[in-house]
Coordinates of C-alpha atoms and ligand atoms in Angstrom, one line a residue:
X1 CA 7.2 12.6 -38.7
X2 CA 5.7 11.2 -42.1
X3 CA 2.1 11.3 -42.8
X4 CA 2.5 7.2 -42.6
X5 CA 3.6 7.6 -39.6
X6 CA 1.2 9.9 -38.3
X7 CA -1.8 7.8 -39.4
X8 CA -0.3 5.1 -37.0
X9 CA -0.8 6.9 -34.0
X10 CA -3.5 5.8 -32.1
X11 CA -5.4 8.6 -31.5
X12 CA -5.7 8.8 -35.3
X13 CA -7.3 5.4 -35.4
X14 CA -10.0 6.6 -33.3
X15 CA -11.3 5.9 -30.1
X16 CA -11.1 2.2 -28.6
X17 CA -14.3 1.1 -27.3
X18 CA -15.1 -0.8 -24.4
X19 CA -17.5 -1.9 -21.8
X20 CA -14.9 -1.1 -18.8
X21 CA -11.8 0.5 -18.9
X22 CA -9.2 -0.1 -15.8
X23 CA -6.4 2.1 -15.1
X24 CA -3.5 0.0 -13.3
X25 CA -2.4 -3.5 -13.7
X26 CA -1.2 -4.3 -10.3
X27 CA -3.1 -7.0 -8.1
X28 CA -6.2 -5.0 -8.2
X29 CA -6.3 -4.1 -12.1
X30 CA -5.7 -7.9 -13.0
X31 CA -8.4 -9.2 -10.9
X32 CA -10.6 -6.7 -12.2
X33 CA -10.1 -8.1 -15.6
X34 CA -10.6 -11.6 -14.2
X35 CA -13.7 -10.7 -13.2
X36 CA -15.0 -8.3 -15.9
X37 CA -14.2 -11.2 -18.3
X38 CA -16.6 -13.4 -16.3
X39 CA -19.4 -11.1 -16.5
X40 CA -18.9 -11.0 -20.4
X41 CA -17.8 -7.5 -20.7
X42 CA -15.0 -6.1 -22.7
X43 CA -12.4 -4.8 -20.8
X44 CA -8.6 -3.5 -21.1
X45 CA -6.2 -2.6 -18.5
X46 CA -3.8 0.5 -18.9
X47 CA -0.8 0.2 -17.1
X48 CA 1.9 2.5 -16.7
X49 CA 4.9 0.0 -16.1
X50 CA 6.5 -2.0 -18.5
X51 CA 5.1 -5.1 -16.4
X52 CA 2.1 -6.2 -14.5
X53 CA 2.5 -6.4 -10.6
X54 CA 2.1 -2.9 -9.4
X55 CA 3.8 -2.6 -6.1
X56 CA 5.8 -5.9 -6.7
X57 CA 6.7 -4.6 -10.1
X58 CA 8.1 -1.2 -8.7
X59 CA 9.8 -1.8 -5.6
X60 CA 12.5 -4.0 -6.1
X61 CA 15.2 -2.7 -3.6
X62 CA 17.3 -5.2 -1.4
X63 CA 15.1 -6.8 1.2
X64 CA 11.6 -5.9 -0.2
X65 CA 9.1 -8.4 0.7
X66 CA 5.5 -8.7 2.0
X67 CA 5.0 -8.1 5.8
X68 CA 1.9 -10.4 6.0
X69 CA 2.6 -14.1 5.8
X70 CA 2.4 -15.3 2.2
X71 CA -0.2 -18.1 2.6
X72 CA -2.6 -15.3 3.5
X73 CA -1.1 -12.4 1.2
X74 CA -2.3 -14.2 -2.2
X75 CA -5.5 -14.4 -3.9
X76 CA -8.4 -16.4 -2.8
X77 CA -10.6 -16.8 -5.7
X78 CA -9.2 -19.9 -7.1
X79 CA -8.7 -23.0 -5.1
X80 CA -6.4 -24.9 -7.6
X81 CA -4.2 -21.6 -7.7
X82 CA -3.9 -21.3 -4.1
X83 CA -3.5 -24.8 -3.4
X84 CA -0.6 -25.3 -6.6
X85 CA 1.5 -22.2 -5.6
X86 CA 4.2 -23.0 -3.3
X87 CA 5.6 -20.0 -1.1
X88 CA 9.4 -20.9 -0.2
X89 CA 9.1 -18.3 2.5
X90 CA 6.9 -17.5 5.4
X91 CA 7.1 -13.8 4.0
X92 CA 7.3 -13.7 -0.1
X93 CA 10.3 -11.6 -1.4
X94 CA 9.5 -9.4 -4.1
X95 CA 10.9 -11.3 -6.9
X96 CA 8.7 -14.3 -5.6
X97 CA 5.3 -12.2 -5.7
X98 CA 5.9 -11.1 -8.8
X99 CA 6.6 -14.2 -10.0
X100 CA 3.3 -15.4 -8.7
X101 CA 1.5 -12.4 -10.3
X102 CA 3.0 -13.0 -13.5
X103 CA 2.0 -16.7 -13.2
X104 CA -1.7 -15.3 -12.2
X105 CA -1.8 -13.3 -15.2
X106 CA -0.6 -16.3 -17.6
X107 CA -2.6 -19.0 -16.1
X108 CA -5.9 -16.8 -16.3
X109 CA -5.0 -15.5 -19.9
X110 CA -4.8 -11.9 -18.6
X111 CA -2.1 -10.5 -20.4
X112 CA -4.1 -9.8 -23.7
X113 CA -6.0 -7.5 -22.1
X114 CA -3.4 -5.4 -20.7
X115 CA -1.6 -2.5 -22.5
X116 CA 1.9 -1.8 -20.6
X117 CA 4.4 1.4 -20.8
X118 CA 0.9 3.2 -21.3
X119 CA 0.1 6.1 -18.5
X120 CA -3.6 7.4 -18.7
X121 CA -3.6 11.3 -18.2
X122 CA -6.9 12.0 -18.2
X123 CA -10.8 10.9 -17.9
X124 CA -13.4 12.8 -18.7
X125 CA -17.0 11.8 -18.4
X126 CA -19.5 13.3 -20.8
X127 CA -23.0 13.5 -19.0
X128 CA -24.8 13.3 -22.4
X129 CA -23.3 10.3 -23.8
X130 CA -22.8 8.7 -20.5
X131 CA -19.0 7.6 -21.5
X132 CA -16.0 8.4 -20.0
X133 CA -12.9 9.1 -22.6
X134 CA -9.3 8.4 -21.3
X135 CA -6.4 9.9 -22.7
X136 CA -3.0 8.1 -22.4
X137 CA 0.7 9.5 -22.8
X138 CA 0.8 7.4 -26.3
X139 CA -2.0 9.0 -27.5
X140 CA -4.7 6.4 -27.0
X141 CA -8.3 7.6 -26.7
X142 CA -10.4 4.9 -24.7
X143 CA -13.9 5.3 -24.6
X144 CA -16.4 3.2 -22.2
X145 CA -19.3 3.6 -20.0
X146 CA -17.4 2.4 -17.1
X147 CA -14.2 3.4 -15.7
X148 CA -12.2 1.3 -12.4
X149 CA -9.5 3.1 -11.0
X150 CA -7.1 0.4 -10.1
X151 CA -4.2 2.9 -9.4
X152 CA -2.9 1.9 -5.9
X153 CA -2.3 3.4 -2.7
X154 CA 1.4 3.2 -2.6
X155 CA 2.2 4.0 -6.4
X156 CA 3.2 7.5 -6.6
X157 CA 6.8 7.5 -5.2
X158 CA 7.9 10.8 -3.7
X159 CA 11.5 12.4 -3.2
X160 CA 11.5 15.2 -1.2
X161 CA 12.5 18.3 -2.5
X162 CA 15.9 18.8 -1.3
X163 CA 18.0 21.6 -2.5
X164 CA 20.7 20.8 -4.5
X165 CA 19.7 17.2 -5.5
X166 CA 20.4 17.8 -8.9
X167 CA 23.9 18.6 -8.3
X168 CA 24.6 15.5 -6.7
X169 CA 27.5 13.6 -8.7
X170 CA 26.9 10.0 -7.3
X171 CA 23.6 8.0 -8.0
X172 CA 20.5 8.2 -6.4
X173 CA 17.6 6.1 -6.3
X174 CA 14.4 5.7 -4.7
X175 CA 12.9 2.5 -3.2
X176 CA 9.8 2.7 -5.4
X177 CA 11.5 3.1 -8.7
X178 CA 14.3 0.6 -8.2
X179 CA 16.7 -0.2 -11.2
X180 CA 15.6 -3.8 -12.7
X181 CA 19.1 -4.9 -12.8
X182 CA 19.7 -4.2 -9.3
X183 CA 22.2 -2.0 -7.6
X184 CA 25.7 -3.2 -6.1
X185 CA 26.6 -1.0 -3.4
X186 CA 29.9 -3.1 -2.6
X187 CA 32.4 -0.8 -1.4
X188 CA 30.3 2.4 -1.7
X189 CA 29.4 4.9 0.8
X190 CA 25.8 5.1 0.8
X191 CA 23.1 7.4 2.7
X192 CA 19.7 6.0 3.4
X193 CA 16.8 8.8 3.9
X194 CA 14.1 7.4 5.5
X195 CA 13.1 4.6 8.2
X196 CA 9.7 3.7 7.1
X197 CA 9.0 0.0 6.2
X198 CA 11.1 0.5 3.1
X199 CA 14.1 1.9 4.7
X200 CA 13.9 -0.8 7.6
X201 CA 14.0 -3.6 5.1
X202 CA 16.8 -2.4 2.9
X203 CA 19.1 -1.0 5.9
X204 CA 20.6 -4.3 6.8
X205 CA 21.3 -5.8 3.5
X206 CA 22.8 -2.6 2.2
X207 CA 24.9 -2.5 5.3
X208 CA 26.4 -5.7 4.2
X209 CA 27.6 -4.3 1.2
X210 CA 28.6 -0.6 1.6
X211 CA 31.7 0.3 3.1
X212 CA 29.9 2.8 5.1
X213 CA 26.1 3.4 5.5
X214 CA 24.6 6.6 7.1
X215 CA 21.1 6.1 7.9
X216 CA 19.2 9.5 8.0
X217 CA 16.3 9.2 10.3
X218 CA 13.7 11.8 10.9
X219 CA 11.3 10.0 12.7
X220 CA 12.1 6.7 15.0
X221 CA 9.7 3.8 13.7
X222 CA 8.6 0.9 15.9
X223 CA 9.9 -2.5 14.0
X224 CA 9.1 -6.3 15.4
X225 CA 11.1 -9.2 14.2
X226 CA 9.4 -10.9 11.1
X227 CA 10.9 -14.2 12.1
X228 CA 11.0 -15.2 8.2
X229 CA 12.2 -18.3 7.3
X230 CA 11.6 -21.3 5.1
X231 CA 8.0 -22.5 4.9
X232 CA 7.4 -25.1 7.0
X233 CA 6.1 -27.9 4.9
X234 CA 3.6 -29.3 7.7
X235 CA 2.2 -25.7 8.2
X236 CA 1.7 -25.4 4.4
X237 CA 0.0 -28.5 4.4
X238 CA -2.7 -27.7 7.0
X239 CA -3.0 -24.2 6.1
X240 CA -3.6 -25.5 2.5
X241 CA -6.4 -28.2 3.7
X242 CA -8.1 -25.4 5.5
X243 CA -7.9 -22.8 3.0
X244 CA -11.3 -22.3 2.1
X245 CA -12.5 -22.0 5.8
X246 CA -9.5 -19.7 6.5
X247 CA -10.2 -17.4 3.8
X248 CA -13.8 -17.1 5.0
X249 CA -12.5 -16.6 8.7
X250 CA -10.0 -13.8 7.3
X251 CA -13.1 -11.9 6.3
X252 CA -14.8 -11.9 9.6
X253 CA -11.7 -10.2 11.3
X254 CA -10.6 -6.2 11.3
X255 CA -7.6 -7.0 9.1
X256 CA -8.6 -9.7 6.9
X257 CA -6.2 -12.0 8.4
X258 CA -6.8 -15.4 10.1
X259 CA -5.4 -17.3 12.5
X260 CA -4.9 -14.6 15.4
X261 CA -7.7 -15.1 18.0
X262 CA -9.2 -12.0 18.8
X263 CA -7.8 -10.8 22.3
X264 CA -10.3 -10.6 25.5
X265 CA -8.5 -8.8 27.8
X266 CA -7.3 -4.8 28.2
X267 CA -3.6 -4.5 28.8
X268 CA -4.4 -2.9 32.1
X269 CA -6.4 -5.6 33.5
X270 CA -3.1 -7.9 33.8
X271 CA -0.2 -7.9 36.2
X272 CA 2.7 -6.3 34.5
X273 CA 4.7 -9.6 34.5
X274 CA 1.9 -11.7 32.9
X275 CA 1.8 -8.6 30.3
X276 CA 5.6 -8.7 29.5
X277 CA 5.4 -12.5 29.5
X278 CA 2.7 -12.2 26.4
X279 CA 4.5 -9.3 24.9
X280 CA 7.5 -11.5 24.9
X281 CA 5.7 -14.8 23.3
X282 CA 4.6 -12.5 20.6
X283 CA 8.2 -10.9 19.8
X284 CA 9.2 -14.5 19.9
X285 CA 6.5 -15.4 17.3
X286 CA 7.2 -12.5 15.2
X287 CA 4.4 -10.7 13.0
X288 CA 2.6 -7.4 13.7
X289 CA -1.1 -8.4 13.8
X290 CA -0.2 -11.2 16.5
X291 CA 1.4 -8.5 18.7
X292 CA -1.0 -5.8 18.1
X293 CA -3.6 -8.4 19.1
X294 CA -2.2 -8.8 22.4
X295 CA -4.8 -6.8 23.9
X296 CA -8.1 -5.3 23.3
X297 CA -7.0 -1.8 23.5
X298 CA -3.7 -1.4 22.3
X299 CA -5.1 1.0 19.4
X300 CA -7.5 3.1 21.3
X301 CA -6.1 3.5 24.8
X302 CA -2.9 5.5 25.5
X303 CA -2.2 3.9 28.8
X304 CA -2.7 0.5 27.5
X305 CA -0.5 1.4 24.4
X306 CA 2.4 2.9 26.4
X307 CA 3.0 -0.7 27.8
X308 CA 3.4 -2.1 24.6
X309 CA 5.2 0.7 23.4
X310 CA 7.8 0.4 26.3
X311 CA 8.2 -3.3 25.7
X312 CA 9.5 -2.3 22.4
X313 CA 11.7 0.5 23.1
X314 CA 13.1 -1.8 25.9
X315 CA 13.9 -4.5 23.3
X316 CA 15.7 -1.7 21.2
X317 CA 17.8 -0.9 24.4
X318 CA 18.5 -4.3 24.7
X319 CA 19.9 -4.8 21.4
X320 CA 21.4 -1.7 20.3
X321 CA 24.7 -1.5 22.3
X322 CA 25.2 2.1 21.9
X323 CA 22.9 3.9 24.3
X324 CA 22.7 7.0 22.3
X325 CA 21.7 5.1 19.0
X326 CA 19.5 2.9 20.9
X327 CA 17.4 6.0 22.3
X328 CA 17.2 7.7 18.9
X329 CA 15.9 4.5 17.8
X330 CA 13.5 4.1 20.4
X331 CA 10.5 5.8 18.9
X332 CA 8.7 8.1 21.5
X333 CA 6.6 10.5 19.8
X334 CA 3.8 8.2 18.5
X335 CA 2.1 5.0 20.2
X336 CA 3.2 1.8 18.9
X337 CA 0.9 0.6 15.4
X338 CA -0.3 4.2 15.1
X339 CA 2.1 4.4 12.1
X340 CA 2.6 1.2 10.0
X341 CA 4.2 -1.0 12.2
X342 CA 7.6 -2.6 10.3
X343 CA 8.5 -5.9 10.3
X344 CA 12.4 -6.7 10.0
X345 CA 15.1 -9.0 9.8
X346 CA 18.2 -7.9 11.8
X347 CA 17.2 -4.4 11.9
X348 CA 18.2 -2.9 15.0
X349 CA 21.1 -5.6 15.2
X350 CA 22.5 -3.4 12.0
X351 CA 23.4 -0.6 14.2
X352 CA 26.1 -2.6 16.1
X353 CA 28.2 -2.8 12.7
X354 CA 31.1 -0.5 12.8
X355 CA 30.4 0.6 9.2
X356 CA 26.7 2.0 10.2
X357 CA 26.1 5.4 11.6
X358 CA 22.5 6.9 12.6
X359 CA 22.4 10.7 11.9
X360 CA 19.4 12.1 13.7
X361 CA 17.8 14.6 11.2
X362 CA 14.8 15.5 13.4
X363 CA 17.0 17.6 15.4
X364 CA 19.1 18.8 12.5
X365 CA 16.9 18.7 9.3
X366 CA 18.6 17.8 5.8
X367 CA 19.7 21.3 4.7
X368 CA 20.7 20.2 0.8
X369 CA 22.3 17.7 -1.1
X370 CA 25.7 18.9 -1.8
X371 CA 27.3 17.3 -5.0
X372 CA 29.4 14.8 -2.9
X373 CA 26.7 14.0 -0.2
X374 CA 24.2 15.2 2.5
X375 CA 24.4 18.3 4.8
X376 CA 22.7 18.3 7.9
X377 CA 23.6 20.4 11.3
X378 CA 26.2 21.9 9.3
X379 CA 28.1 18.5 8.8
X380 CA 28.8 17.0 5.6
X381 CA 28.2 13.1 5.0
X382 CA 30.1 12.3 1.9
X383 CA 28.6 9.4 0.0
X384 CA 28.5 7.8 -3.3
X385 CA 24.9 6.9 -3.4
X386 CA 21.6 8.1 -1.6
X387 CA 18.6 6.0 -1.6
X388 CA 15.4 7.7 -0.8
X389 CA 13.2 5.5 1.1
X390 CA 11.0 8.7 1.7
X391 CA 7.5 6.9 0.9
X392 CA 4.6 7.7 -1.3
X393 CA 2.0 10.2 -2.0
X394 CA -0.3 7.7 -0.4
X395 CA -4.0 7.0 -1.3
X396 CA -4.7 9.9 -3.3
X397 CA -1.7 10.7 -5.4
X398 CA -2.0 8.4 -8.5
X399 CA -5.7 9.6 -8.6
X400 CA -4.8 13.2 -8.5
X401 CA -2.3 12.8 -11.0
X402 CA -5.1 12.1 -13.7
X403 CA -6.9 15.2 -15.1
X404 CA -10.5 13.5 -13.8
X405 CA -13.3 15.6 -14.7
X406 CA -16.7 15.6 -15.8
X407 CA -19.1 17.8 -17.3
X408 CA -18.6 21.5 -16.0
X409 CA -18.0 20.2 -12.5
X410 CA -14.7 20.5 -10.6
X411 CA -12.1 17.9 -11.1
X412 CA -11.4 15.2 -8.8
X413 CA -8.1 17.1 -7.5
X414 CA -10.4 20.3 -7.3
X415 CA -12.9 18.3 -5.5
X416 CA -10.6 16.8 -2.9
X417 CA -8.7 19.9 -2.3
X418 CA -9.3 19.6 1.4
X419 CA -8.8 15.7 1.7
X420 CA -10.6 12.9 -0.2
X421 CA -14.4 12.5 -0.4
X422 CA -15.6 9.3 -1.2
X423 CA -18.8 7.0 -0.5
X424 CA -17.4 3.4 1.0
X425 CA -14.2 4.3 -0.7
X426 CA -15.5 2.9 -4.0
X427 CA -17.1 5.8 -5.8
X428 CA -17.3 9.7 -5.7
X429 CA -20.4 11.9 -5.8
X430 CA -20.4 14.1 -9.0
X431 CA -18.2 11.0 -11.1
X432 CA -20.7 8.8 -12.4
X433 CA -19.6 5.1 -13.2
X434 CA -15.9 6.0 -12.0
X435 CA -15.2 2.8 -9.6
X436 CA -12.0 3.0 -7.1
X437 CA -10.5 -0.2 -5.9
X438 CA -9.7 0.4 -2.1
X439 CA -10.0 4.2 -2.6
X440 CA -9.3 6.5 0.4
X441 CA -12.2 5.6 3.0
X442 CA -12.3 2.0 2.4
X443 CA -10.1 -0.3 4.9
X444 CA -7.7 -0.7 2.1
X445 CA -3.9 -0.3 3.8
X446 CA -5.0 -1.3 7.0
X447 CA -5.9 -4.7 5.9
X448 CA -4.4 -7.5 4.2
X449 CA -4.7 -5.9 0.9
X450 CA -5.6 -8.6 -1.6
X451 CA -8.7 -9.4 0.3
X452 CA -9.9 -5.8 0.4
X453 CA -9.0 -5.7 -3.4
X454 CA -11.0 -9.2 -4.2
X455 CA -13.7 -7.8 -1.6
X456 CA -14.0 -4.0 -3.7
X457 CA -14.1 -6.0 -7.0
X458 CA -16.5 -8.2 -6.5
X459 CA -18.5 -5.8 -5.3
X460 CA -18.3 -3.8 -8.3
X461 CA -18.8 -6.8 -10.4
X462 CA -22.1 -7.6 -8.6
X463 CA -23.1 -3.9 -9.1
X464 CA -22.3 -3.8 -13.1
X465 CA -24.6 -7.2 -13.3
X466 CA -27.4 -5.6 -11.1
X467 CA -27.3 -2.6 -13.1
X468 CA -27.2 -4.6 -16.4
X469 CA -30.1 -7.1 -15.1
X470 CA -32.3 -3.6 -14.4
X471 CA -31.4 -1.7 -17.8
X472 CA -29.4 0.6 -15.5
X473 CA -26.8 2.8 -17.2
X474 CA -25.6 5.2 -14.7
X475 CA -24.5 5.4 -10.8
X476 CA -23.0 7.5 -8.5
X477 CA -23.2 8.3 -4.7
X478 CA -25.4 10.8 -3.3
X479 CA -23.7 13.8 -1.7
X480 CA -25.6 13.0 1.7
X481 CA -24.1 9.6 1.7
X482 CA -20.5 10.4 0.6
X483 CA -20.7 13.0 3.5
X484 CA -22.1 10.9 6.1
X485 CA -19.6 8.1 5.1
X486 CA -16.6 10.6 5.5
X487 CA -17.7 12.0 8.6
X488 CA -18.2 7.8 9.8
X489 CA -14.4 7.3 9.1
X490 CA -13.1 10.5 10.6
X491 CA -15.3 9.6 13.6
X492 CA -13.9 5.7 14.0
X493 CA -10.3 7.4 13.1
X494 CA -10.8 9.8 16.2
X495 CA -11.9 7.1 18.5
X496 CA -8.5 5.6 18.0
X497 CA -5.0 6.6 18.7
X498 CA -3.9 6.8 15.2
X499 CA -4.2 10.4 14.6
X500 CA -1.6 10.8 17.1
X501 CA 1.0 9.8 14.9
X502 CA 2.3 11.8 12.0
X503 CA 1.7 9.4 9.3
X504 CA 1.1 8.7 5.9
X505 CA -2.7 7.5 6.8
X506 CA -3.1 11.4 7.3
X507 CA -1.0 12.5 4.4
X508 CA 1.4 14.2 6.9
X509 CA 4.7 13.0 4.9
X510 CA 3.6 15.5 2.0
X511 CA 4.2 19.3 2.5
X512 CA 0.9 21.0 2.3
X513 CA -1.3 17.8 2.0
X514 CA -4.7 18.3 3.8
X515 CA -4.5 16.6 7.2
X516 CA -7.3 14.0 6.9
X517 CA -7.2 10.6 8.1
X518 CA -7.7 8.3 4.9
X519 CA -8.0 4.8 5.4
X520 CA -11.2 3.3 7.3
X521 CA -10.0 1.6 10.5
X522 CA -13.5 0.5 11.3
X523 CA -12.2 -3.0 10.5
X524 CA -12.8 -5.0 7.3
X525 CA -15.3 -7.2 8.3
X526 CA -17.9 -4.3 9.2
X527 CA -16.9 -2.6 6.4
X528 CA -17.5 -5.7 3.7
X529 CA -21.0 -6.4 5.7
X530 CA -21.7 -2.7 5.3
X531 CA -20.9 -3.0 1.6
X532 CA -23.0 -5.9 1.2
X533 CA -25.9 -4.6 3.2
X534 CA -25.8 -1.1 0.9
X535 CA -26.1 -3.5 -2.4
X536 CA -29.1 -5.8 -0.9
X537 CA -31.0 -2.3 0.2
X538 CA -30.9 -1.6 -3.4
X539 CA -27.7 0.3 -3.6
X540 CA -28.5 2.7 -0.6
X541 CA -26.6 5.9 -0.9
X542 CA -26.4 5.6 -4.7
X543 CA -28.5 6.9 -7.3
X544 CA -29.1 4.6 -10.3
X545 CA -30.4 5.8 -13.8
X546 CA -31.1 4.7 -17.2
Ligands
FAD601 P1 -0.4 -1.4 -6.8 O1 0.1 -2.5 -6.8 O2 0.0 -0.1 -6.4 O3 -0.7 -0.8 -8.7 C1 -1.5 0.1 -9.2 C2 -0.5 0.2 -10.8 O4 -1.5 1.4 -11.3 C3 0.9 0.5 -10.6 O5 1.3 -0.5 -11.6 C4 0.9 1.8 -11.6 O6 2.0 2.0 -12.2 C5 -0.5 1.9 -12.3 N1 -1.0 3.4 -12.2 C6 -0.9 4.2 -11.4 N2 -1.6 5.2 -12.0 C7 -1.6 5.1 -13.3 C8 -2.3 6.1 -14.3 N3 -2.2 7.2 -14.5 N4 -1.8 5.2 -16.1 C9 -1.4 3.9 -15.8 N5 -1.3 3.2 -14.8 C10 -1.2 3.8 -13.6 N6 0.0 -4.8 1.3 C11 -0.3 -5.8 2.0 O7 -1.4 -6.1 2.5 N7 0.8 -6.6 2.6 C12 2.0 -6.5 2.6 O8 2.8 -7.1 3.0 C13 2.4 -5.2 1.5 N8 3.6 -4.8 1.5 C14 4.1 -3.6 0.5 C15 5.3 -3.3 0.2 C16 5.7 -2.2 -0.5 C17 7.1 -2.1 -0.8 C18 4.4 -1.3 -0.8 C19 4.6 -0.2 -1.5 C20 3.0 -1.8 -0.5 C21 2.8 -3.1 0.0 N9 1.6 -3.1 0.5 C22 1.2 -4.5 1.3 C23 0.6 -2.5 -0.2 C24 0.5 -2.9 -1.8 O9 0.5 -1.7 -2.2 C25 -1.0 -3.8 -1.9 O10 -1.1 -4.9 -1.3 C26 -1.1 -4.3 -3.2 O11 0.0 -4.7 -4.0 C27 -1.9 -3.2 -4.1 O12 -2.2 -3.5 -5.4 P2 -3.0 -2.5 -6.7 O13 -3.4 -3.1 -7.7 O14 -4.2 -2.0 -5.8 O15 -2.0 -1.3 -6.5
NAP602 P1 7.0 6.0 4.8 O1 6.6 4.8 5.6 O2 6.5 6.9 4.4 O3 8.7 6.3 5.1 C1 9.1 7.1 4.6 C2 10.3 7.8 5.6 O4 11.1 8.7 4.8 C3 9.9 8.0 7.0 O5 10.9 7.5 7.7 C4 10.0 9.7 6.7 O6 9.9 10.3 8.0 C5 11.1 9.7 5.7 N1 11.2 11.0 5.3 C6 10.2 11.4 4.4 N2 10.5 12.9 3.9 C7 11.5 13.2 4.7 C8 12.3 14.2 4.7 N3 12.0 15.4 4.2 N4 13.7 14.4 5.4 C9 14.0 13.3 6.2 N5 13.4 12.0 6.0 C10 12.0 11.9 5.3 O7 7.5 4.9 3.3 P2 7.9 3.6 3.1 O8 9.0 3.1 4.0 O9 8.2 3.5 1.7 O10 6.5 2.6 3.4 C11 5.5 3.2 2.8 C12 4.1 2.2 2.9 O11 4.3 1.3 2.2 C13 4.4 1.3 4.5 O12 3.8 2.1 5.6 C14 3.6 -0.1 3.9 O13 2.4 0.2 4.1 C15 4.0 -0.3 2.8 N6 5.5 -1.0 2.6 C16 5.3 -2.4 3.3 C17 6.5 -3.4 3.4 C18 6.5 -4.2 3.9 O14 7.0 -4.4 4.8 N7 5.6 -5.2 3.3 C19 7.8 -2.6 2.9 C20 7.5 -1.3 2.2 C21 6.7 -0.3 2.2 P3 9.0 10.7 8.9 O15 8.1 9.6 9.3 O16 9.4 11.7 9.6 O17 8.0 11.2 7.8

């Protein structure tokens, strides 16, 4: 490299000085920029991807779409935006959601403050200067008193460490790192490993192209029909007419989703025939919240949950013609709703196709990837392509990948060795002035995420404004407040059926990851009120300093 080129390296130009540095430019990072700019703060987002959109930029697999209706799963901060945007379908497809996010970036002129193709590799807080210094894989050095981690909960794709994977002669893909040009599986023998939400969405579409599809299933998941379809113009009109009220109503619910009256009865207080009629109506309506809202106790009482779980198992037995396959697909190891409930279009029906074979890798785990396929139970399944729908190092993965440290204390990864510790999912004791949007310990993935993102960022923006007004320069949680919050998060989870499932909520999809329940399942409404009360009480549980 010549001297001239050397001088052009960002590090050689000195640190970029900002008021707030944002990591990530998904829905959270973009909204952070919008709010920070409104406060008159100089902020910039650094994004590893070559485009904005986060989840919706990376996950381009066939069938990728949201599982919360698009009229709900969208930003609420600008009424003109929500009035003007037209969602063509009940559940937006990945390309449609990405188009929407790009529209938001343009409409609010956010792009000029986003640096793409840049991965933040380290973040260090200097207690003396009270500033964070972030470094990137492009040699940028960024200095700012405040740092906002908008790095996402499901942004660290994980391919299991299968022996032989690098010897595979065909092509392999991960759902969360899908090629932008798409993949044509026409006429190919394909293996899909994983039957979570991503697998369930892609399997019916890949089956239509592939000559043969093998689905390698370790755990059967419950899936409900999405009943997707074109947007009903009347529904869109009334929804838009009521938008502000609906958004406000969503904030009063556990999942931040309006339009589903809270249940009033226990599943065990109604006769079986009435109960099944109720489940039948919810099955016909489509959607997961509606189904789980059939009764008050489906997520807290195993006996109550059994009624709903068995209803869905019977549906699977009714749809899938081969009864051995049906039994394998019918989940029996966890209560419905305790792993992310999938929404599908023709998922179970797909197993009636002649070119689709379900392979049980629970009883016979995958032994290795061979040069020509997948070996399990001593059988070689020959394939031309493998799709890993194997999920993510969820909730903590993206943060742990950054070397986050402060003074001489432990790094964030060290502090979280036995599980994530946060206060309200927003901040970490010992890491001043670093905010997390929907961090572990917040309702995050148990809600309509865009509402959670807005709630978090609004709280952060109010906090920054308060600090400025009071001349405060530094904020971090008290260790006791953090400890009590983590205790509360666990206590609430333990009062539900969630811990009965081996799920990514508990980190159980990652070998060696501590088994700690990470999202807060006490409900969005209560959480948002608690955050507001904390602020009203002078940022109770936080220490502020000059
Ligand atoms: P992300 O969208 O994950 O964005 C984080 C960004 O940070 C990424 O672009 C990443 O590249 C970047 N980043 C991470 N680390 C670094 C680093 N070190 N340096 C630079 N950049 C970095 N939620 C719902 O509520 N409803 C749904 O229907 C729904 N469907 C989903 C479907 C899929 C396939 C997946 C994977 C998730 C889904 N989710 C859904 C959850 C979804 O992640 C959130 O709704 C939302 O998109 C999260 O936005 P975010 O900005 O917080 O995070
Ligand atoms: P996931 O739910 O974690 O599913 C991963 C799948 O891979 C599971 O079936 C898992 O089996 C399997 N698997 C992992 N390691 C394996 C191994 N070594 N051998 C065999 N099988 C293995 O991941 P995901 O489907 O990508 O979904 C993650 C989350 O993203 C969802 O829960 C949801 O929140 C979100 N998402 C939403 C949508 C949507 O509908 N809008 C779509 C996609 C994703 P086990 O269960 O046994 O671990």
